[in-house]
């Protein structure tokens, strides 16, 4: 006797996604589609840089000073094996950009996750507990907002570097940058989560959770957080671009990653020294890559903000 499978009560996840307003909004905007394609290509290039790059700029065995300052392949004096030319250390610029973009994205991404973790935690505490806890956290946030994020990052970077011994600075440079970025951008998350939590804490489902005796941490994590996390996705997307710029700025100023660890910031810093000597490619290609990445991520963040807010559609 054959059994008839029960009908599906709900459409599949793919069907729901295909029919969603978010996908329709994405396909409707050509600018957003181009930005998404640029972000996808750059992220894939960074993720698969060990396979896409002809050489490894972190490996001294593949770098020769005799190959330094070679122009791009289409310019007089260029070589086919160096499509975008080489820098002052003889590193293939195309390979250095792929590896440097990966470093910049890892530092920026981890910095944003740290900032989001701190901001969400403090925002939940401030909004749910209120009173002196709210006043203390928000006054700290207000004080930090009076200073530009780059100055906060410079201050934190200087303090952390003063604590670590000089011999280990190169090994801890990435961690210092992540901490600096994370402690510079948590305020936006905290203020956004606090505002949403102030609304949610007085709703019936939170009151019911209190009546059954659930502890405050469990109520915040299980009931309040899922209902206030939406705006964080938009902030996280936009802050990724700001974090990458912050890393590049710190490295450009010489307080970020060392020259032996190429990132987009260090490559721009190195190329800036030779800009007026005619070696334009060292600073131009990393700068164009950084600008394209930041612009595309910002455009995606703007689209995501409008797509998740029906009043802005």
PDB file of N, CA and C in Angstrom, residues 167-248:
ATOM      1  N   UNK A 167      59.778  44.083  21.041  1.00  0.00           N
ATOM      2  CA  UNK A 167      60.147  42.947  20.194  1.00  0.00           C
ATOM      3  C   UNK A 167      58.932  42.204  19.657  1.00  0.00           C
ATOM      4  N   UNK A 168      57.815  42.279  20.361  1.00  0.00           N
ATOM      5  CA  UNK A 168      56.631  41.512  19.953  1.00  0.00           C
ATOM      6  C   UNK A 168      55.586  42.373  19.254  1.00  0.00           C
ATOM      7  N   UNK A 169      55.925  43.597  18.894  1.00  0.00           N
ATOM      8  CA  UNK A 169      54.923  44.496  18.298  1.00  0.00           C
ATOM      9  C   UNK A 169      54.434  44.008  16.947  1.00  0.00           C
ATOM     10  N   UNK A 170      55.342  43.452  16.125  1.00  0.00           N
ATOM     11  CA  UNK A 170      54.918  42.962  14.821  1.00  0.00           C
ATOM     12  C   UNK A 170      53.958  41.785  14.960  1.00  0.00           C
ATOM     13  N   UNK A 171      54.186  40.918  15.963  1.00  0.00           N
ATOM     14  CA  UNK A 171      53.328  39.752  16.151  1.00  0.00           C
ATOM     15  C   UNK A 171      51.959  40.146  16.704  1.00  0.00           C
ATOM     16  N   UNK A 172      51.899  41.241  17.429  1.00  0.00           N
ATOM     17  CA  UNK A 172      50.635  41.650  18.056  1.00  0.00           C
ATOM     18  C   UNK A 172      49.950  42.793  17.314  1.00  0.00           C
ATOM     19  N   UNK A 173      50.493  43.195  16.163  1.00  0.00           N
ATOM     20  CA  UNK A 173      49.957  44.369  15.460  1.00  0.00           C
ATOM     21  C   UNK A 173      48.500  44.172  15.063  1.00  0.00           C
ATOM     22  N   UNK A 174      48.156  42.990  14.555  1.00  0.00           N
ATOM     23  CA  UNK A 174      46.780  42.745  14.127  1.00  0.00           C
ATOM     24  C   UNK A 174      45.829  42.799  15.311  1.00  0.00           C
ATOM     25  N   UNK A 175      46.230  42.196  16.439  1.00  0.00           N
ATOM     26  CA  UNK A 175      45.365  42.197  17.618  1.00  0.00           C
ATOM     27  C   UNK A 175      45.182  43.617  18.161  1.00  0.00           C
ATOM     28  N   UNK A 176      46.237  44.413  18.099  1.00  0.00           N
ATOM     29  CA  UNK A 176      46.138  45.796  18.567  1.00  0.00           C
ATOM     30  C   UNK A 176      45.157  46.579  17.696  1.00  0.00           C
ATOM     31  N   UNK A 177      45.221  46.373  16.383  1.00  0.00           N
ATOM     32  CA  UNK A 177      44.299  47.062  15.486  1.00  0.00           C
ATOM     33  C   UNK A 177      42.853  46.636  15.729  1.00  0.00           C
ATOM     34  N   UNK A 178      42.632  45.348  15.935  1.00  0.00           N
ATOM     35  CA  UNK A 178      41.276  44.855  16.192  1.00  0.00           C
ATOM     36  C   UNK A 178      40.715  45.475  17.468  1.00  0.00           C
ATOM     37  N   UNK A 179      41.525  45.516  18.516  1.00  0.00           N
ATOM     38  CA  UNK A 179      41.077  46.110  19.777  1.00  0.00           C
ATOM     39  C   UNK A 179      40.812  47.600  19.600  1.00  0.00           C
ATOM     40  N   UNK A 180      41.684  48.284  18.875  1.00  0.00           N
ATOM     41  CA  UNK A 180      41.515  49.723  18.661  1.00  0.00           C
ATOM     42  C   UNK A 180      40.227  50.024  17.907  1.00  0.00           C
ATOM     43  N   UNK A 181      39.970  49.265  16.850  1.00  0.00           N
ATOM     44  CA  UNK A 181      38.752  49.482  16.064  1.00  0.00           C
ATOM     45  C   UNK A 181      37.520  49.104  16.874  1.00  0.00           C
ATOM     46  N   UNK A 182      37.592  47.991  17.599  1.00  0.00           N
ATOM     47  CA  UNK A 182      36.446  47.551  18.383  1.00  0.00           C
ATOM     48  C   UNK A 182      36.046  48.547  19.452  1.00  0.00           C
ATOM     49  N   UNK A 183      37.021  49.125  20.135  1.00  0.00           N
ATOM     50  CA  UNK A 183      36.722  50.077  21.199  1.00  0.00           C
ATOM     51  C   UNK A 183      36.387  51.465  20.650  1.00  0.00           C
ATOM     52  N   UNK A 184      36.542  51.669  19.355  1.00  0.00           N
ATOM     53  CA  UNK A 184      36.227  52.969  18.747  1.00  0.00           C
ATOM     54  C   UNK A 184      34.812  53.038  18.203  1.00  0.00           C
ATOM     55  N   UNK A 185      34.206  51.894  17.863  1.00  0.00           N
ATOM     56  CA  UNK A 185      32.929  51.897  17.154  1.00  0.00           C
ATOM     57  C   UNK A 185      31.780  51.263  17.939  1.00  0.00           C
ATOM     58  N   UNK A 186      31.949  50.972  19.220  1.00  0.00           N
ATOM     59  CA  UNK A 186      30.886  50.293  19.962  1.00  0.00           C
ATOM     60  C   UNK A 186      29.715  51.223  20.290  1.00  0.00           C
ATOM     61  N   UNK A 187      29.939  52.537  20.266  1.00  0.00           N
ATOM     62  CA  UNK A 187      28.917  53.483  20.737  1.00  0.00           C
ATOM     63  C   UNK A 187      27.657  53.417  19.883  1.00  0.00           C
ATOM     64  N   UNK A 188      27.807  53.328  18.564  1.00  0.00           N
ATOM     65  CA  UNK A 188      26.632  53.290  17.688  1.00  0.00           C
ATOM     66  C   UNK A 188      25.750  52.086  17.989  1.00  0.00           C
ATOM     67  N   UNK A 189      26.389  50.941  18.202  1.00  0.00           N
ATOM     68  CA  UNK A 189      25.615  49.737  18.530  1.00  0.00           C
ATOM     69  C   UNK A 189      24.894  49.906  19.865  1.00  0.00           C
ATOM     70  N   UNK A 190      25.608  50.445  20.856  1.00  0.00           N
ATOM     71  CA  UNK A 190      25.023  50.584  22.187  1.00  0.00           C
ATOM     72  C   UNK A 190      23.824  51.521  22.177  1.00  0.00           C
ATOM     73  N   UNK A 191      23.936  52.649  21.512  1.00  0.00           N
ATOM     74  CA  UNK A 191      22.835  53.614  21.499  1.00  0.00           C
ATOM     75  C   UNK A 191      21.628  53.072  20.725  1.00  0.00           C
ATOM     76  N   UNK A 192      21.881  52.370  19.636  1.00  0.00           N
ATOM     77  CA  UNK A 192      20.782  51.795  18.858  1.00  0.00           C
ATOM     78  C   UNK A 192      20.063  50.701  19.631  1.00  0.00           C
ATOM     79  N   UNK A 193      20.820  49.782  20.232  1.00  0.00           N
ATOM     80  CA  UNK A 193      20.221  48.691  20.993  1.00  0.00           C
ATOM     81  C   UNK A 193      19.496  49.233  22.226  1.00  0.00           C
ATOM     82  N   UNK A 194      20.071  50.231  22.873  1.00  0.00           N
ATOM     83  CA  UNK A 194      19.418  50.811  24.050  1.00  0.00           C
ATOM     84  C   UNK A 194      18.054  51.386  23.682  1.00  0.00           C
ATOM     85  N   UNK A 195      17.978  52.153  22.587  1.00  0.00           N
ATOM     86  CA  UNK A 195      16.709  52.744  22.192  1.00  0.00           C
ATOM     87  C   UNK A 195      15.651  51.696  21.903  1.00  0.00           C
ATOM     88  N   UNK A 196      16.035  50.627  21.215  1.00  0.00           N
ATOM     89  CA  UNK A 196      15.071  49.572  20.917  1.00  0.00           C
ATOM     90  C   UNK A 196      14.688  48.797  22.172  1.00  0.00           C
ATOM     91  N   UNK A 197      15.647  48.594  23.084  1.00  0.00           N
ATOM     92  CA  UNK A 197      15.357  47.855  24.313  1.00  0.00           C
ATOM     93  C   UNK A 197      14.410  48.634  25.216  1.00  0.00           C
ATOM     94  N   UNK A 198      14.526  49.957  25.250  1.00  0.00           N
ATOM     95  CA  UNK A 198      13.610  50.766  26.053  1.00  0.00           C
ATOM     96  C   UNK A 198      12.159  50.571  25.616  1.00  0.00           C
ATOM     97  N   UNK A 199      11.959  50.322  24.332  1.00  0.00           N
ATOM     98  CA  UNK A 199      10.600  50.075  23.832  1.00  0.00           C
ATOM     99  C   UNK A 199      10.154  48.650  24.150  1.00  0.00           C
ATOM    100  N   UNK A 200      11.054  47.684  23.950  1.00  0.00           N
ATOM    101  CA  UNK A 200      10.679  46.278  24.102  1.00  0.00           C
ATOM    102  C   UNK A 200      10.471  45.862  25.554  1.00  0.00           C
ATOM    103  N   UNK A 201      11.168  46.495  26.500  1.00  0.00           N
ATOM    104  CA  UNK A 201      11.108  46.023  27.882  1.00  0.00           C
ATOM    105  C   UNK A 201       9.743  46.222  28.519  1.00  0.00           C
ATOM    106  N   UNK A 202       8.917  47.090  27.954  1.00  0.00           N
ATOM    107  CA  UNK A 202       7.587  47.340  28.516  1.00  0.00           C
ATOM    108  C   UNK A 202       6.482  46.588  27.782  1.00  0.00           C
ATOM    109  N   UNK A 203       6.828  45.721  26.864  1.00  0.00           N
ATOM    110  CA  UNK A 203       5.826  44.965  26.130  1.00  0.00           C
ATOM    111  C   UNK A 203       5.369  43.747  26.924  1.00  0.00           C
ATOM    112  N   UNK A 204       4.253  43.164  26.486  1.00  0.00           N
ATOM    113  CA  UNK A 204       3.598  42.110  27.267  1.00  0.00           C
ATOM    114  C   UNK A 204       4.470  40.870  27.407  1.00  0.00           C
ATOM    115  N   UNK A 205       5.189  40.498  26.356  1.00  0.00           N
ATOM    116  CA  UNK A 205       5.955  39.255  26.433  1.00  0.00           C
ATOM    117  C   UNK A 205       7.103  39.368  27.442  1.00  0.00           C
ATOM    118  N   UNK A 206       7.668  40.567  27.592  1.00  0.00           N
ATOM    119  CA  UNK A 206       8.703  40.758  28.607  1.00  0.00           C
ATOM    120  C   UNK A 206       8.085  40.743  29.998  1.00  0.00           C
ATOM    121  N   UNK A 207       6.937  41.373  30.159  1.00  0.00           N
ATOM    122  CA  UNK A 207       6.243  41.337  31.439  1.00  0.00           C
ATOM    123  C   UNK A 207       5.885  39.910  31.836  1.00  0.00           C
ATOM    124  N   UNK A 208       5.434  39.110  30.873  1.00  0.00           N
ATOM    125  CA  UNK A 208       5.089  37.716  31.166  1.00  0.00           C
ATOM    126  C   UNK A 208       6.325  36.924  31.583  1.00  0.00           C
ATOM    127  N   UNK A 209       7.450  37.187  30.928  1.00  0.00           N
ATOM    128  CA  UNK A 209       8.682  36.497  31.308  1.00  0.00           C
ATOM    129  C   UNK A 209       9.103  36.861  32.723  1.00  0.00           C
ATOM    130  N   UNK A 210       8.898  38.112  33.107  1.00  0.00           N
ATOM    131  CA  UNK A 210       9.217  38.505  34.475  1.00  0.00           C
ATOM    132  C   UNK A 210       8.293  37.820  35.474  1.00  0.00           C
ATOM    133  N   UNK A 211       7.006  37.695  35.128  1.00  0.00           N
ATOM    134  CA  UNK A 211       6.036  37.099  36.047  1.00  0.00           C
ATOM    135  C   UNK A 211       6.330  35.631  36.329  1.00  0.00           C
ATOM    136  N   UNK A 212       6.843  34.907  35.341  1.00  0.00           N
ATOM    137  CA  UNK A 212       7.152  33.488  35.554  1.00  0.00           C
ATOM    138  C   UNK A 212       8.495  33.293  36.244  1.00  0.00           C
ATOM    139  N   UNK A 213       9.186  34.392  36.534  1.00  0.00           N
ATOM    140  CA  UNK A 213      10.404  34.306  37.333  1.00  0.00           C
ATOM    141  C   UNK A 213      11.692  34.116  36.563  1.00  0.00           C
ATOM    142  N   UNK A 214      11.698  34.394  35.265  1.00  0.00           N
ATOM    143  CA  UNK A 214      12.943  34.253  34.503  1.00  0.00           C
ATOM    144  C   UNK A 214      13.933  35.327  34.924  1.00  0.00           C
ATOM    145  N   UNK A 215      15.214  34.972  35.069  1.00  0.00           N
ATOM    146  CA  UNK A 215      16.221  35.983  35.444  1.00  0.00           C
ATOM    147  C   UNK A 215      16.424  37.004  34.328  1.00  0.00           C
ATOM    148  N   UNK A 216      16.872  38.188  34.715  1.00  0.00           N
ATOM    149  CA  UNK A 216      17.053  39.283  33.755  1.00  0.00           C
ATOM    150  C   UNK A 216      17.996  38.931  32.608  1.00  0.00           C
ATOM    151  N   UNK A 217      19.160  38.298  32.852  1.00  0.00           N
ATOM    152  CA  UNK A 217      20.040  37.967  31.721  1.00  0.00           C
ATOM    153  C   UNK A 217      19.355  37.063  30.699  1.00  0.00           C
ATOM    154  N   UNK A 218      18.550  36.100  31.180  1.00  0.00           N
ATOM    155  CA  UNK A 218      17.874  35.198  30.259  1.00  0.00           C
ATOM    156  C   UNK A 218      16.799  35.928  29.460  1.00  0.00           C
ATOM    157  N   UNK A 219      16.102  36.850  30.093  1.00  0.00           N
ATOM    158  CA  UNK A 219      15.082  37.636  29.381  1.00  0.00           C
ATOM    159  C   UNK A 219      15.738  38.487  28.300  1.00  0.00           C
ATOM    160  N   UNK A 220      16.859  39.126  28.626  1.00  0.00           N
ATOM    161  CA  UNK A 220      17.544  39.975  27.652  1.00  0.00           C
ATOM    162  C   UNK A 220      18.043  39.179  26.454  1.00  0.00           C
ATOM    163  N   UNK A 221      18.615  38.001  26.705  1.00  0.00           N
ATOM    164  CA  UNK A 221      19.206  37.227  25.626  1.00  0.00           C
ATOM    165  C   UNK A 221      18.161  36.466  24.815  1.00  0.00           C
ATOM    166  N   UNK A 222      17.178  35.878  25.488  1.00  0.00           N
ATOM    167  CA  UNK A 222      16.226  35.015  24.800  1.00  0.00           C
ATOM    168  C   UNK A 222      15.056  35.781  24.191  1.00  0.00           C
ATOM    169  N   UNK A 223      14.599  36.844  24.834  1.00  0.00           N
ATOM    170  CA  UNK A 223      13.381  37.510  24.408  1.00  0.00           C
ATOM    171  C   UNK A 223      13.636  38.902  23.806  1.00  0.00           C
ATOM    172  N   UNK A 224      14.481  39.699  24.452  1.00  0.00           N
ATOM    173  CA  UNK A 224      14.657  41.077  23.983  1.00  0.00           C
ATOM    174  C   UNK A 224      15.609  41.139  22.797  1.00  0.00           C
ATOM    175  N   UNK A 225      16.754  40.470  22.897  1.00  0.00           N
ATOM    176  CA  UNK A 225      17.782  40.575  21.855  1.00  0.00           C
ATOM    177  C   UNK A 225      17.283  40.199  20.460  1.00  0.00           C
ATOM    178  N   UNK A 226      16.557  39.082  20.273  1.00  0.00           N
ATOM    179  CA  UNK A 226      16.093  38.767  18.905  1.00  0.00           C
ATOM    180  C   UNK A 226      15.204  39.834  18.287  1.00  0.00           C
ATOM    181  N   UNK A 227      14.555  40.649  19.107  1.00  0.00           N
ATOM    182  CA  UNK A 227      13.643  41.666  18.592  1.00  0.00           C
ATOM    183  C   UNK A 227      14.301  43.023  18.367  1.00  0.00           C
ATOM    184  N   UNK A 228      15.551  43.177  18.783  1.00  0.00           N
ATOM    185  CA  UNK A 228      16.233  44.462  18.618  1.00  0.00           C
ATOM    186  C   UNK A 228      17.491  44.333  17.768  1.00  0.00           C
ATOM    187  N   UNK A 229      17.767  43.120  17.246  1.00  0.00           N
ATOM    188  CA  UNK A 229      19.030  42.887  16.562  1.00  0.00           C
ATOM    189  C   UNK A 229      19.001  43.368  15.115  1.00  0.00           C
ATOM    190  N   UNK A 230      17.816  43.639  14.541  1.00  0.00           N
ATOM    191  CA  UNK A 230      17.701  44.009  13.129  1.00  0.00           C
ATOM    192  C   UNK A 230      18.560  45.189  12.713  1.00  0.00           C
ATOM    193  N   UNK A 231      18.461  46.341  13.389  1.00  0.00           N
ATOM    194  CA  UNK A 231      19.279  47.500  12.970  1.00  0.00           C
ATOM    195  C   UNK A 231      20.780  47.266  13.058  1.00  0.00           C
ATOM    196  N   UNK A 232      21.206  46.284  13.865  1.00  0.00           N
ATOM    197  CA  UNK A 232      22.640  46.020  14.021  1.00  0.00           C
ATOM    198  C   UNK A 232      23.237  45.543  12.702  1.00  0.00           C
ATOM    199  N   UNK A 233      22.463  44.811  11.910  1.00  0.00           N
ATOM    200  CA  UNK A 233      22.973  44.309  10.632  1.00  0.00           C
ATOM    201  C   UNK A 233      23.338  45.464   9.703  1.00  0.00           C
ATOM    202  N   UNK A 234      22.520  46.497   9.700  1.00  0.00           N
ATOM    203  CA  UNK A 234      22.807  47.660   8.869  1.00  0.00           C
ATOM    204  C   UNK A 234      24.057  48.381   9.374  1.00  0.00           C
ATOM    205  N   UNK A 235      24.126  48.590  10.700  1.00  0.00           N
ATOM    206  CA  UNK A 235      25.293  49.273  11.280  1.00  0.00           C
ATOM    207  C   UNK A 235      26.557  48.469  11.026  1.00  0.00           C
ATOM    208  N   UNK A 236      26.451  47.144  11.140  1.00  0.00           N
ATOM    209  CA  UNK A 236      27.613  46.281  10.940  1.00  0.00           C
ATOM    210  C   UNK A 236      28.134  46.390   9.513  1.00  0.00           C
ATOM    211  N   UNK A 237      27.229  46.456   8.552  1.00  0.00           N
ATOM    212  CA  UNK A 237      27.640  46.570   7.148  1.00  0.00           C
ATOM    213  C   UNK A 237      28.348  47.893   6.879  1.00  0.00           C
ATOM    214  N   UNK A 238      27.763  48.977   7.359  1.00  0.00           N
ATOM    215  CA  UNK A 238      28.362  50.293   7.126  1.00  0.00           C
ATOM    216  C   UNK A 238      29.668  50.439   7.908  1.00  0.00           C
ATOM    217  N   UNK A 239      29.692  49.919   9.134  1.00  0.00           N
ATOM    218  CA  UNK A 239      30.907  50.039   9.955  1.00  0.00           C
ATOM    219  C   UNK A 239      32.063  49.203   9.418  1.00  0.00           C
ATOM    220  N   UNK A 240      31.758  48.171   8.623  1.00  0.00           N
ATOM    221  CA  UNK A 240      32.844  47.398   8.017  1.00  0.00           C
ATOM    222  C   UNK A 240      33.675  48.293   7.111  1.00  0.00           C
ATOM    223  N   UNK A 241      33.006  49.129   6.327  1.00  0.00           N
ATOM    224  CA  UNK A 241      33.738  50.068   5.465  1.00  0.00           C
ATOM    225  C   UNK A 241      34.545  51.056   6.300  1.00  0.00           C
ATOM    226  N   UNK A 242      33.942  51.571   7.381  1.00  0.00           N
ATOM    227  CA  UNK A 242      34.669  52.502   8.242  1.00  0.00           C
ATOM    228  C   UNK A 242      35.849  51.828   8.928  1.00  0.00           C
ATOM    229  N   UNK A 243      35.678  50.567   9.306  1.00  0.00           N
ATOM    230  CA  UNK A 243      36.767  49.845   9.964  1.00  0.00           C
ATOM    231  C   UNK A 243      37.936  49.614   9.014  1.00  0.00           C
ATOM    232  N   UNK A 244      37.636  49.300   7.758  1.00  0.00           N
ATOM    233  CA  UNK A 244      38.699  49.109   6.767  1.00  0.00           C
ATOM    234  C   UNK A 244      39.444  50.426   6.539  1.00  0.00           C
ATOM    235  N   UNK A 245      38.692  51.535   6.479  1.00  0.00           N
ATOM    236  CA  UNK A 245      39.336  52.840   6.327  1.00  0.00           C
ATOM    237  C   UNK A 245      40.190  53.162   7.547  1.00  0.00           C
ATOM    238  N   UNK A 246      39.692  52.848   8.739  1.00  0.00           N
ATOM    239  CA  UNK A 246      40.464  53.099   9.968  1.00  0.00           C
ATOM    240  C   UNK A 246      41.760  52.309   9.973  1.00  0.00           C
ATOM    241  N   UNK A 247      41.689  51.037   9.577  1.00  0.00           N
ATOM    242  CA  UNK A 247      42.910  50.226   9.503  1.00  0.00           C
ATOM    243  C   UNK A 247      43.882  50.811   8.509  1.00  0.00           C
ATOM    244  N   UNK A 248      43.360  51.226   7.343  1.00  0.00           N
ATOM    245  CA  UNK A 248      44.235  51.806   6.330  1.00  0.00           C
ATOM    246  C   UNK A 248      44.852  53.118   6.815  1.00  0.00           C
TER     247      UNK A 248
END
